Amino acid sequence: MRIRIVGAGAMGRGIAQWAATAGHTVELCDVRPEAVAAAVDFVRSMLERAVEKGRMSAGDSAAALERLVPLDDPWAPGPEVELVVEAVREDLDTKAEVFGRLERVLPESAVFATNTSSLSVTRIAASLRDPGRLAGLHFFNPVPLMKIVEVVPGAATRPGIPPLLTALVEGCGHRAVTVADTPGFLVNHAGRGLVTEALALLEESVADPAGIDRIARDVLGLRMGPFELMDLTGLDVTAAVIDTVWQGFRHEDRLRPSFLTPNRVTAGLHGRKTGRGWFGYGPDAPSPAPEAPVTGDPGRPVFVAGTEGDELRSALGVAGAVIETGTGPSAEALVLVPVWGTTVAAAVAAAGLPAARTFGVDPLPPAGRRRVLAVTPASDPSAARDARAVLARPADGGEPFAVSVVRDTAGSVAQRLLASVVSVAASIAERSLAAPADIDLAVTTGLGYPVGPLAWGDRIGAARMLDLQRSLHATTGDPRHRPARWLTERAQLGLPLTEPGTAPADCAGP
């Protein structure tokens, strides 16, 4: 296939390298000729590096470079061009102008694709004489390494174009997911579950950014915490995406932005690229404060309360903790309450537990060696230190557990993050914006989560996830925690969240 790529910036040159390496002839052009020359030099250096590392032969590298054709004029006639990929700046008028000029010089058979990450594909196509020839083809940076591409048909896109683009993407070694033309498409939309809930936890002073990140990594198993991720992406970019998706879905509660971001963006606290975001960067930047050492008494007796306590009681017993049995705690015992979508304060009130020495523990099985202890305004600091020491005891004779101390909130930190990730993905599936398998594929590949959000919910169990979200909703009264119909129905019917289920159309045929 002969492909013309318009725009020789970071995305354009990455797409050019990807396509040329896969065997396609690539015309690379830009309104700035110097940008094309720089892009060709960059691709050459990437191919040479691949040869040095043994990932490509010298012959294949040279052949790929020969297939890369620099053009001085983006609007040059191209009778053999079969596909155009536009990768210019994220501005509707600019993109419309590019495609309008290309429409006048390229054959009617050429398919047009926009790499927009946030604009409506339908609106870009509407400026063309033939809007049916255009679709979205959203790559992620760096293109050769991020092996996921979103294929986004607009409202007028011809039916044959998405399968053609999918075949191209997968023929070049990447994975393609088909996504509806909606704000954020799929990856950016699904990614709102983590960061918006992390910001909500920070708003409520449940924990600081470093503390939330530690829990996200060590309990949920994420490679990066949400605040690290915002600093890497740039808070200016993240905040704009959050606002765009929220506004595009008519102020959907589960996508609600935080009041924390606008002032930080205005102050230039964008993250790595400005040297300071949620954390500092550079040789003189201070590191996040280390966790306080464990100083309490690990031998203090413990009473585990609540219906979720069997696993914790067993683990602490194996670790050698002094576990009290019976109907209630002694006068000296610490009381640990594994909470699922509720608060420690509610457990104290419901069961008449001693407020000063009753603490919450997150019952989610941690991905690493970390437990989470929740304290209330009534907690005795000395008792909290002892509870932290008890929870730090290893059950297997290995390294002690790290223990995060957070403010009491419904569901604690990890549960709220997970519930939000699953809820946003379930909402995407519910609206038929993407197939369940594509949602999980896009999130694991594009965001690096250890498992797709719907499959993650299935690991917990649909019924248990529904119980968590109902408890969060009832405890807080916040509609952001309202369970999606996708989750509710599947929990009630005993279906996994990854199951597309029967559609009315399936039942209407012969």
CSV table of C-alpha atoms in Angstrom, one decimal, residues 21 80 103 117 153 197 227 253 292 433 477 507:
chain,number,residue,atom,x,y,z
A,21,THR,CA,9.1,-1.2,8.5
A,80,GLU,CA,-1.1,5.9,-6.5
A,103,GLU,CA,-9.4,15.9,-1.5
A,117,SER,CA,-7.0,12.0,19.9
A,153,PRO,CA,-15.7,5.3,12.2
A,197,GLU,CA,-11.1,8.8,41.6
A,227,PHE,CA,-0.2,10.9,40.2
A,253,ASP,CA,-21.2,12.0,37.4
A,292,ALA,CA,7.3,6.6,58.6
A,433,LEU,CA,-19.0,2.3,22.5
A,477,GLY,CA,-24.7,9.5,48.5
A,507,CYS,CA,-33.4,-12.7,18.6
